[in-house]
CSV table of C-alpha atoms in Angstrom, one decimal:
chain,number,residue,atom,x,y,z
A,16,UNK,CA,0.0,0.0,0.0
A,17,UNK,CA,1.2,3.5,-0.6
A,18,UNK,CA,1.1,6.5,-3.3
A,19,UNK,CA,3.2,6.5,-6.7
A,20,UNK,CA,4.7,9.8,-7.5
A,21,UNK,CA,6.0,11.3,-10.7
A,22,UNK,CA,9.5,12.8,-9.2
A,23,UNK,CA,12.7,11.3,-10.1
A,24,UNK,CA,14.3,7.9,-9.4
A,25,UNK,CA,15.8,8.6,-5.6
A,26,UNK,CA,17.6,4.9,-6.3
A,27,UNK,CA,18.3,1.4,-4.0
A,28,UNK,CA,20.2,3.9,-0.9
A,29,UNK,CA,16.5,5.7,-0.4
A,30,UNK,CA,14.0,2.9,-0.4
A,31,UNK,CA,13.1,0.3,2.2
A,32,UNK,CA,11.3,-2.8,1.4
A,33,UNK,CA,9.4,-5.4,3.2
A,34,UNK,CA,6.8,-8.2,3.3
A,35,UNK,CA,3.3,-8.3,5.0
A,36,UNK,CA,2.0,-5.0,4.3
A,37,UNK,CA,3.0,-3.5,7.7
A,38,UNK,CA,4.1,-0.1,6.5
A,39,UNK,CA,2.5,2.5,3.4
A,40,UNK,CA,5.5,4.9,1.9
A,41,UNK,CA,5.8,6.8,-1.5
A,42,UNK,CA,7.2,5.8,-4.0
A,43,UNK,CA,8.1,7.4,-7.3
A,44,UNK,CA,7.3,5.6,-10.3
A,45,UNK,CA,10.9,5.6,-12.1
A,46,UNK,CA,11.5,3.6,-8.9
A,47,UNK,CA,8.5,1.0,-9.4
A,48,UNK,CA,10.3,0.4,-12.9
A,49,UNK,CA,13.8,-0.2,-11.8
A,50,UNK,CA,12.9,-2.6,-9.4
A,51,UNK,CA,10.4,-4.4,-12.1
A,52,UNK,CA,13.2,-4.7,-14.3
A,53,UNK,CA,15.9,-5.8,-11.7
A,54,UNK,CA,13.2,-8.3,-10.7
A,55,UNK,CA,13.6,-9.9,-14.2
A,56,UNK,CA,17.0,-11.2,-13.4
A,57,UNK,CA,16.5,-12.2,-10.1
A,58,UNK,CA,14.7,-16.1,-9.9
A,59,UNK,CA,14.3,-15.3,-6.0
A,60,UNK,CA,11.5,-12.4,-6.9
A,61,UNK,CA,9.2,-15.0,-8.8
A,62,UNK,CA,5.8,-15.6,-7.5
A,63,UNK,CA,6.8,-13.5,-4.6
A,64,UNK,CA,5.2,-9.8,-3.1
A,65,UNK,CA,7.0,-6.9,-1.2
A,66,UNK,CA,6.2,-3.3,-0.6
A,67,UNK,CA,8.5,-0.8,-1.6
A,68,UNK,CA,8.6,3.3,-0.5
A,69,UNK,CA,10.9,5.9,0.2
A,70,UNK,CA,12.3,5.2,3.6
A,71,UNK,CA,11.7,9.0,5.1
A,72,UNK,CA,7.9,8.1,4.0
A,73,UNK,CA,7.1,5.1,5.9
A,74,UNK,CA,4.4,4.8,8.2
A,75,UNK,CA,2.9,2.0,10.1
A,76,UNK,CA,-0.1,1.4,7.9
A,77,UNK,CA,-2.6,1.3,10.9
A,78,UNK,CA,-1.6,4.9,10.7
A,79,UNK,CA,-2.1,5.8,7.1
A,80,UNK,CA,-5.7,6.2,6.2
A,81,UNK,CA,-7.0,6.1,2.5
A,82,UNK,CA,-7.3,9.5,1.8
A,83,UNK,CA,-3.4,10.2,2.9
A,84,UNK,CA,-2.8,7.2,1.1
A,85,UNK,CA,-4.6,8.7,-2.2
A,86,UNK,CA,-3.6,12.6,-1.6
A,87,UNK,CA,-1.2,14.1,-4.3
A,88,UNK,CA,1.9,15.7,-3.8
A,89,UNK,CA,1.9,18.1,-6.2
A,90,UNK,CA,-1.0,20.2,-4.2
A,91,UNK,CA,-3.5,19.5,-6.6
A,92,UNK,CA,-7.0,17.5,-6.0
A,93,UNK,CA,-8.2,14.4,-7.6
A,94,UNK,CA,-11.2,15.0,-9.7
């Protein structure tokens, strides 16, 4: 669980990731697709799930709520 953003790669040194969905964090979306792609060479990733965020985003998801989780960063609203 978390939000995607649209900023720039921050790279492996500023995410965190886990298993069983106990935190919600950013993430930017140049981000989603390195890891996607790194995934492809890795036979340990297959058939498996993790969450991935910027580390200074985390929160314990018990504390996120779905409109946080939604919100955008870039000030503007959902329509």
């Amino acid at each position: 669980p978390g939000g995607l953003t649209t900023g720039l790669s921050r790279g492996v040194g500023a995410l965190e990731i886990n298993q069983g969905d106990s935190k919600s964090g950013r993430l930017a979306r140049a981000d989603v697709a390195a890891i996607c792609v790194a995934c492809l060479d890795f036979p340990g990733a297959f058939d498996t799930t993790f969450e991935c965020y910027e580390t200074n985003t985390a929160k314990p998801v018990e504390a996120v709520g779905l409109s946080n989780i939604l919100k955008r960063t870039d000030g503007t609203e959902f329509r």
